XYZ file of N, CA, C and O in Angstrom:
588
model
N -61.474 -25.743 -3.085
C -60.075 -26.495 -2.755
C -60.684 -27.433 -3.134
O -61.022 -28.001 -1.610
N -59.270 -28.910 -2.350
C -59.305 -29.543 -2.390
C -58.564 -30.249 -1.137
O -58.112 -29.424 -0.333
N -59.242 -31.935 -0.077
C -59.236 -31.447 0.836
C -58.407 -32.854 1.540
O -57.816 -33.590 2.127
N -57.451 -33.481 -0.086
C -57.239 -34.487 0.064
C -55.812 -34.501 -0.728
O -55.146 -33.810 -1.444
N -54.416 -34.884 -0.025
C -53.390 -34.705 -0.192
C -52.304 -35.876 -0.397
O -52.853 -36.647 0.422
N -51.734 -36.564 -1.297
C -50.933 -37.418 -1.273
C -48.888 -37.167 -1.292
O -48.794 -36.210 -1.348
N -48.900 -37.551 -0.416
C -47.679 -37.400 0.676
C -46.607 -39.038 -0.189
O -46.856 -39.633 -0.098
N -45.746 -37.890 -0.399
C -44.994 -38.788 -1.635
C -42.799 -39.122 -0.593
O -42.900 -37.745 -0.426
N -42.846 -40.096 -0.223
C -41.376 -39.658 0.195
C -39.980 -39.967 -0.222
O -40.280 -41.409 -1.014
N -38.940 -39.541 0.009
C -38.094 -40.466 -0.544
C -37.115 -40.121 0.593
O -36.722 -39.075 1.440
N -36.469 -41.133 0.980
C -35.914 -41.777 2.576
C -34.892 -42.592 2.226
O -34.841 -43.222 1.363
N -33.297 -42.025 2.341
C -32.745 -43.536 2.206
C -32.078 -43.562 4.252
O -32.076 -44.844 4.092
N -32.145 -42.818 4.987
C -31.990 -43.242 6.418
C -33.000 -43.309 7.207
O -33.131 -43.419 8.591
N -34.294 -43.039 7.182
C -35.855 -42.799 7.614
C -35.834 -40.959 8.303
O -36.892 -41.540 8.571
N -35.208 -39.995 7.956
C -35.408 -38.623 8.230
C -36.616 -38.337 7.549
O -37.466 -37.805 7.539
N -36.342 -38.331 6.609
C -37.777 -37.333 5.458
C -39.018 -38.889 5.818
O -40.011 -38.063 6.196
N -39.056 -39.712 6.186
C -40.210 -40.933 5.947
C -40.522 -40.247 7.643
O -41.929 -39.892 7.405
N -40.233 -40.149 8.546
C -40.441 -39.220 10.178
C -40.954 -38.236 9.662
O -41.853 -37.846 10.285
N -39.980 -37.075 8.777
C -40.562 -35.833 8.833
C -42.563 -35.692 8.408
O -43.484 -35.535 8.244
N -42.480 -36.993 7.200
C -43.770 -37.053 6.357
C -44.861 -37.413 7.196
O -45.633 -37.567 7.238
N -44.700 -38.136 7.514
C -45.969 -39.796 8.436
C -46.297 -38.085 9.884
O -47.351 -38.225 10.035
N -45.263 -36.952 10.496
C -45.502 -36.486 11.151
C -46.605 -35.338 10.822
O -47.869 -35.365 10.762
N -46.118 -34.980 9.779
C -47.096 -34.284 8.347
C -48.514 -34.676 8.393
O -49.365 -34.266 8.732
N -48.443 -36.001 7.881
C -49.209 -36.375 7.705
C -50.363 -36.827 9.017
O -51.498 -36.581 8.687
N -49.916 -37.460 10.089
C -50.687 -36.930 11.140
C -51.145 -35.630 11.527
O -52.658 -35.600 12.137
N -50.368 -34.617 11.439
C -51.321 -33.342 11.501
C -52.052 -33.071 10.502
O -53.383 -32.252 10.833
N -51.910 -33.460 9.045
C -52.693 -33.144 8.035
C -53.984 -33.646 8.996
O -55.037 -33.456 8.691
N -54.203 -34.640 9.382
C -54.985 -35.864 8.953
C -56.509 -35.122 10.529
O -57.056 -34.715 10.488
N -55.346 -34.562 11.346
C -56.179 -34.243 12.854
C -56.933 -32.813 12.404
O -57.629 -32.185 12.422
N -55.955 -32.037 11.146
C -56.935 -30.892 10.471
C -57.944 -31.104 9.354
O -58.851 -30.324 8.913
N -58.360 -32.415 9.171
C -59.288 -32.690 8.568
C -59.215 -33.168 6.806
O -59.865 -33.271 5.850
N -57.775 -33.143 6.083
C -57.463 -33.738 5.719
C -57.026 -34.987 5.170
O -56.497 -35.537 6.092
N -57.428 -35.334 3.895
C -57.560 -37.144 4.072
C -56.609 -36.866 3.469
O -55.745 -36.411 1.872
N -55.035 -38.235 3.682
C -54.359 -37.435 2.791
C -53.925 -39.703 3.204
O -54.256 -40.505 3.515
N -53.117 -39.586 1.650
C -52.489 -40.633 0.853
C -50.942 -40.590 1.378
O -50.326 -39.896 0.778
N -50.695 -41.427 1.828
C -49.266 -41.483 2.058
C -47.846 -42.972 1.526
O -48.338 -43.695 1.919
N -47.201 -42.186 1.052
C -46.503 -43.059 0.049
C -44.740 -43.539 -0.132
O -44.588 -41.688 -0.329
N -44.457 -44.468 0.469
C -42.741 -44.076 0.549
C -42.794 -44.670 -0.405
O -42.608 -45.923 -1.003
N -41.741 -44.059 -1.528
C -41.035 -44.430 -2.859
C -42.302 -45.703 -3.991
O -42.153 -46.641 -4.590
N -43.801 -44.444 -4.612
C -44.233 -45.480 -5.194
C -43.914 -45.631 -6.639
O -43.421 -44.991 -7.227
N -45.145 -46.556 -7.337
C -45.047 -46.114 -8.465
C -45.409 -45.504 -9.195
O -46.910 -44.731 -8.865
N -45.784 -44.457 -9.954
C -46.666 -43.681 -11.616
C -47.744 -44.274 -10.967
O -48.849 -43.424 -10.871
N -48.026 -45.009 -11.312
C -49.443 -45.381 -11.448
C -50.014 -45.589 -10.145
O -51.514 -45.079 -9.897
N -49.131 -45.467 -8.952
C -50.014 -45.621 -7.449
C -50.900 -44.577 -7.669
O -51.593 -44.469 -6.470
N -50.128 -43.408 -8.217
C -50.511 -41.678 -7.651
C -50.352 -40.995 -8.320
O -50.756 -39.634 -8.267
N -50.507 -41.249 -9.684
C -50.765 -40.651 -10.846
C -52.430 -39.550 -11.001
O -52.351 -38.654 -11.593
N -52.826 -40.430 -10.369
C -54.660 -39.797 -10.437
C -54.866 -38.521 -9.263
O -55.456 -37.795 -8.803
N -53.815 -38.515 -8.148
C -53.745 -37.507 -7.607
C -54.085 -35.972 -7.713
O -52.286 -35.667 -8.470
N -54.389 -35.361 -6.989
C -54.406 -33.767 -8.147
C -53.198 -33.239 -6.623
O -52.924 -31.675 -7.106
N -52.639 -33.710 -5.589
C -52.329 -32.690 -4.818
C -51.135 -32.882 -3.797
O -51.073 -34.316 -3.362
N -49.801 -33.046 -4.592
C -48.722 -34.153 -4.169
C -47.479 -33.177 -3.060
O -47.450 -31.817 -3.288
N -48.095 -33.824 -1.929
C -46.217 -33.157 -0.896
C -45.213 -33.681 -0.729
O -45.458 -34.774 -0.155
N -44.162 -33.604 -1.452
C -43.163 -34.766 -1.814
C -41.798 -34.255 -0.781
O -42.175 -32.964 -0.312
N -41.717 -35.263 0.256
C -41.254 -35.081 1.562
C -39.395 -35.900 1.540
O -39.504 -37.239 1.277
N -38.637 -35.254 0.927
C -37.327 -36.011 0.140
C -36.361 -35.354 0.801
O -36.093 -34.601 0.688
N -35.172 -36.353 1.817
C -33.913 -36.352 1.367
C -33.414 -35.699 0.084
O -33.038 -36.674 -1.034
N -31.780 -36.037 0.207
C -30.679 -35.599 -0.994
C -29.770 -36.400 -0.596
O -29.108 -37.047 0.791
N -29.482 -37.312 -2.389
C -28.214 -38.872 -1.463
C -27.515 -38.199 -2.624
O -27.709 -37.693 -3.528
N -26.631 -38.962 -2.275
C -25.252 -39.166 -3.062
C -24.811 -37.616 -3.314
O -24.691 -36.807 -2.758
N -24.226 -37.609 -4.944
C -24.131 -36.293 -4.947
C -25.135 -35.607 -5.902
O -25.328 -35.087 -6.869
N -26.436 -35.173 -4.153
C -27.396 -34.669 -4.871
C -28.763 -35.053 -5.665
O -29.013 -34.385 -6.564
N -28.789 -36.569 -6.077
C -29.675 -36.907 -5.617
C -30.839 -37.751 -5.169
O -30.884 -37.376 -3.762
N -31.274 -37.312 -5.657
C -33.529 -38.166 -5.549
C -32.269 -39.809 -4.884
O -31.947 -40.360 -5.087
N -33.382 -40.066 -3.159
C -33.190 -41.038 -2.761
C -33.426 -42.145 -3.671
O -34.406 -42.971 -4.379
N -32.739 -43.734 -3.157
C -33.339 -44.923 -4.106
C -34.741 -44.663 -4.351
O -34.931 -46.038 -5.567
N -35.320 -45.274 -3.243
C -36.767 -45.382 -3.204
C -37.226 -43.990 -4.216
O -38.938 -44.768 -4.370
N -37.247 -43.190 -4.095
C -38.966 -42.328 -5.551
C -37.335 -42.158 -7.107
O -37.958 -41.469 -7.845
N -35.538 -42.211 -6.510
C -35.983 -41.848 -7.876
C -36.017 -42.562 -9.643
O -36.125 -42.169 -10.452
N -36.185 -43.426 -9.694
C -37.561 -44.543 -10.209
C -38.396 -43.461 -10.729
O -38.953 -43.483 -11.907
N -39.169 -42.861 -9.747
C -40.748 -42.392 -9.957
C -40.553 -41.108 -11.133
O -41.102 -40.887 -12.197
N -39.022 -40.292 -10.452
C -39.272 -39.090 -11.555
C -38.748 -39.340 -12.581
O -38.449 -38.067 -13.694
N -37.569 -40.381 -12.277
C -37.037 -40.416 -13.658
C -38.143 -41.055 -14.419
O -37.896 -40.902 -16.052
N -39.299 -41.878 -14.841
C -40.499 -42.841 -15.712
C -41.148 -40.999 -15.685
O -41.261 -40.489 -16.927
N -41.209 -39.995 -14.386
C -41.594 -38.566 -14.882
C -41.264 -38.304 -15.550
O -41.439 -37.315 -16.809
N -39.712 -37.775 -15.867
C -38.728 -38.119 -16.575
C -39.247 -37.746 -18.169
O -39.915 -36.814 -19.156
N -39.193 -38.809 -18.242
C -39.107 -39.864 -19.610
C -40.827 -39.562 -20.590
O -41.306 -39.944 -21.267
N -41.686 -39.697 -19.481
C -43.239 -39.702 -19.296
C -43.533 -38.036 -19.809
O -43.537 -37.349 -20.305
N -44.289 -38.608 -21.484
C -44.879 -37.926 -21.948
C -46.462 -36.713 -21.598
O -46.918 -36.136 -21.984
N -46.709 -37.393 -20.436
C -47.806 -36.976 -19.895
C -47.767 -36.020 -19.433
O -46.550 -35.539 -18.575
N -49.159 -34.878 -18.942
C -48.470 -33.480 -18.216
C -49.038 -33.451 -17.332
O -50.177 -33.953 -17.485
N -48.770 -32.770 -16.121
C -49.833 -32.623 -14.912
C -50.280 -31.252 -15.029
O -50.026 -31.323 -13.170
N -50.841 -30.789 -15.809
C -51.366 -29.858 -15.612
C -52.159 -29.287 -14.283
O -52.620 -28.072 -13.781
N -52.797 -30.244 -13.930
C -54.128 -30.016 -13.695
C -53.308 -30.898 -11.438
O -53.913 -30.728 -10.724
N -52.359 -31.257 -11.532
C -51.281 -31.800 -10.392
C -50.820 -30.013 -9.878
O -50.251 -29.725 -10.422
N -50.705 -29.758 -8.029
C -49.465 -28.914 -7.568
C -49.490 -29.301 -6.347
O -49.884 -30.660 -6.130
N -48.267 -29.258 -6.139
C -47.101 -30.033 -5.029
C -46.733 -28.258 -4.835
O -46.473 -27.744 -4.967
N -45.578 -29.352 -3.385
C -44.673 -28.835 -2.525
C -44.295 -29.787 -2.229
O -44.172 -31.107 -2.351
N -42.699 -29.288 -1.437
C -41.590 -29.983 -1.490
C -40.431 -29.500 0.015
O -40.989 -28.331 0.004
N -40.812 -30.984 1.004
C -40.161 -30.704 1.840
C -38.883 -31.179 1.561
O -38.732 -32.547 0.974
N -37.289 -30.373 1.517
C -35.973 -31.088 2.080
C -35.493 -31.558 3.143
O -35.591 -30.835 3.919
N -34.553 -32.127 3.316
C -33.596 -32.580 4.566
C -32.531 -32.718 3.582
O -32.190 -33.828 2.212
N -31.452 -31.894 4.351
C -30.068 -31.656 3.813
C -29.064 -31.189 4.270
O -29.275 -31.050 5.516
N -27.799 -32.046 3.785
C -26.595 -31.131 4.850
C -25.803 -29.710 4.376
O -25.077 -30.213 3.401
N -25.554 -28.986 4.528
C -25.495 -27.871 4.145
C -23.259 -27.791 4.023
O -22.929 -26.885 3.199
N -23.358 -28.286 5.031
C -21.861 -29.533 4.410
C -21.035 -30.021 2.666
O -20.433 -29.466 2.473
N -22.234 -30.424 2.159
C -22.407 -30.872 0.701
C -22.571 -29.132 -0.310
O -23.682 -28.340 0.328
N -22.309 -28.928 -0.777
C -22.469 -28.296 -2.251
C -23.856 -28.596 -3.383
O -24.331 -27.820 -3.599
N -23.925 -30.099 -2.788
C -25.320 -30.225 -3.493
C -26.556 -30.339 -1.956
O -27.654 -30.818 -2.697
N -26.590 -29.239 -1.496
C -27.441 -29.349 -0.485
C -28.845 -29.250 -0.612
O -29.222 -28.192 -2.159
N -29.601 -30.001 -0.623
C -30.850 -30.366 -0.644
C -31.134 -30.232 -2.518
O -32.596 -29.421 -3.278
N -29.740 -30.859 -3.062
C -30.419 -30.375 -4.770
C -32.098 -31.592 -5.210
O -32.183 -31.385 -6.076
N -32.136 -32.098 -4.248
C -33.246 -33.622 -4.681
C -34.582 -32.258 -4.759
O -35.407 -32.470 -5.676
N -34.578 -31.026 -4.362
C -35.688 -30.565 -3.859
C -35.912 -30.322 -5.386
O -36.846 -30.086 -5.856
N -34.355 -29.504 -5.802
C -34.572 -28.774 -6.957
C -34.970 -29.680 -8.488
O -36.113 -29.386 -8.735
N -34.628 -30.905 -8.126
C -34.719 -32.306 -9.545
C -36.551 -32.450 -9.197
O -36.868 -32.443 -10.271
N -36.991 -32.979 -7.959
C -38.357 -32.524 -7.425
C -38.967 -31.016 -8.897
O -39.421 -31.823 -9.365
N -38.792 -30.474 -8.290
C -39.595 -28.920 -9.073
C -38.947 -28.960 -10.183
O -39.894 -28.543 -10.964
N -38.102 -29.438 -10.389
C -37.854 -28.871 -11.886
C -38.540 -30.200 -13.036
O -38.792 -29.749 -14.483
N -38.512 -31.432 -12.030
C -39.480 -32.092 -13.178
C -40.942 -31.457 -13.419
O -41.330 -32.115 -14.429
N -41.345 -31.645 -12.525
C -42.171 -31.199 -12.115
C -43.375 -29.990 -13.043
O -43.969 -30.250 -13.290
N -42.639 -29.437 -13.098
C -42.876 -28.017 -13.516
C -42.944 -28.264 -14.737
O -43.731 -27.677 -15.683
N -41.732 -29.569 -15.451
C -41.433 -29.186 -16.870
C -42.721 -29.523 -17.357
O -42.573 -29.916 -18.462
N -43.331 -30.322 -16.416
C -44.418 -31.481 -17.290
C -45.685 -30.108 -16.725
O -47.140 -30.832 -16.746
N -45.410 -29.206 -16.319
C -47.185 -28.013 -16.061
C -47.763 -28.160 -14.478
O -48.541 -27.746 -14.516
N -47.134 -28.771 -13.762
C -47.561 -29.183 -12.729
C -47.049 -27.334 -11.802
O -46.409 -27.116 -12.399
N -48.225 -27.146 -11.393
C -48.412 -25.821 -10.158
C -47.708 -26.285 -8.851
O -47.823 -27.198 -8.073
N -46.489 -24.464 -7.915
C -46.274 -25.380 -7.072
C -47.117 -24.665 -6.260
O -46.796 -23.012 -6.601
N -47.079 -24.832 -5.462
C -47.994 -24.430 -4.245
C -47.371 -23.226 -3.679
O -47.963 -21.982 -3.418
N -45.867 -22.988 -2.708
C -45.147 -22.678 -2.230
C -44.300 -22.824 -2.109
O -43.775 -23.814 -2.769
N -43.251 -22.063 -1.661
C -42.263 -22.548 -2.276
C -41.262 -23.072 -0.809
O -41.780 -23.926 0.453
N -40.742 -23.665 -1.703
C -40.140 -25.230 -0.781
C -39.607 -25.266 0.312
O -38.730 -23.829 1.078
N -39.520 -26.021 1.404
C -39.314 -26.166 3.005
C -37.454 -26.957 2.503
O -37.664 -27.401 2.117
N -36.312 -25.854 3.071
C -35.264 -26.890 2.916
C -34.895 -26.695 4.488
O -34.240 -26.050 4.540
N -34.505 -28.028 5.102
C -34.164 -27.933 6.214
C -32.544 -29.235 6.174
O -32.082 -29.343 5.817
N -32.017 -27.384 7.566
C -30.911 -27.758 6.636
C -29.878 -29.058 8.390
O -30.167 -28.220 9.747
N -29.905 -30.112 8.403
C -29.807 -31.430 9.205
C -28.461 -31.071 10.316
O -28.757 -31.231 11.480
N -28.107 -29.861 9.832
C -26.692 -29.376 11.029
C -27.258 -28.105 11.447
O -26.502 -27.992 12.509
N -27.645 -27.768 11.384
C -28.541 -26.041 12.574
C -30.297 -26.331 12.678
O -30.791 -26.465 14.210
N -30.796 -27.681 12.122
C -32.138 -28.008 12.919
C -32.104 -29.452 13.273
O -31.750 -30.423 12.859
N -32.297 -29.271 14.878
C -32.562 -30.359 15.575
C -33.875 -31.739 15.282
O -33.493 -31.899 16.283
N -34.769 -30.480 15.069
C -36.268 -31.207 15.745
C -36.403 -30.998 13.670
O -37.716 -30.165 13.630
N -36.446 -31.865 12.838
C -37.048 -31.609 11.774
C -38.660 -31.611 11.664
O -39.206 -30.961 10.667
N -39.384 -32.395 12.413
C -40.554 -32.508 12.643
C -41.996 -31.482 12.866
O -42.206 -30.967 12.056
N -40.417 -30.880 14.321
C -41.401 -29.864 14.327
C -41.186 -28.655 13.485
O -41.901 -28.010 13.260
N -40.302 -28.298 12.572
C -39.934 -27.733 12.006
C -40.456 -27.458 10.869
O -40.869 -26.325 10.097
N -40.606 -28.887 10.514
C -41.789 -29.009 9.334
C -42.896 -28.141 9.364
O -43.574 -27.861 8.425
N -42.992 -28.840 10.529
C -44.790 -28.664 11.086
C -45.130 -27.075 11.394
O -45.744 -26.687 10.792
N -43.636 -26.346 11.421
C -43.880 -24.734 11.802
C -44.031 -24.202 9.898
O -45.035 -23.267 9.823
N -43.201 -25.008 9.327
C -43.627 -24.273 7.895
C -45.482 -24.581 6.478
O -45.254 -23.973 5.864
N -45.538 -25.789 7.591
C -47.183 -26.430 7.070
C -47.792 -25.150 6.705
O -48.446 -25.465 5.167
N -48.047 -24.473 7.692
C -49.642 -22.965 6.779
C -49.152 -22.862 5.711
O -49.723 -22.272 4.940
N -47.369 -22.583 5.427
C -47.531 -21.919 4.280
C -48.187 -22.701 3.090
O -48.317 -22.654 2.593
N -48.302 -24.656 3.245
C -48.624 -24.813 2.235
C -50.663 -24.567 2.430
O -50.970 -24.603 1.352
N -51.121 -25.038 3.776
C -52.313 -25.733 3.805
C -52.514 -24.575 3.626
O -53.904 -24.361 3.156
N -52.068 -22.998 3.483
C -53.452 -22.370 3.108
C -53.353 -21.215 2.030
O -54.528 -20.838 1.270
N -52.930 -22.336 0.596
C -52.203 -21.877 -0.136
C -53.412 -23.670 -1.466
O -53.214 -23.172 -2.594
N -54.052 -24.644 -0.577
C -54.689 -25.550 -1.486
C -55.712 -25.703 -1.239
O -56.566 -24.741 -1.262
């Protein structure tokens, strides 16, 4: 099993970046080699075999502007990612009927490329969760136990 994890963040207001940075610190302490990317280009991460995507949902259920181009490119790309394993942490507000739709977009695009989902995605409702960093840290063993 790989000890290398690429964390990809999609953030509009910074919340997803804070969660990702906290997760990166925890994983590093646990001996994982972490590659943290805030809104990367596809060629920067295409060779990574394990992605943890941490994203907020923006606007009408869309990906934030800093990772939208990456997933648009992936959706149009003919390359299959059958050796990629991934998980998703999403931040959203349940007042909106598009709560954590960005998670759905990421899952759909990656699964359409034959990538394998490691575990159930974490959907953080920012109306109920006061400490998303701690909340996601409690979820993290679901991810690490499967990689």
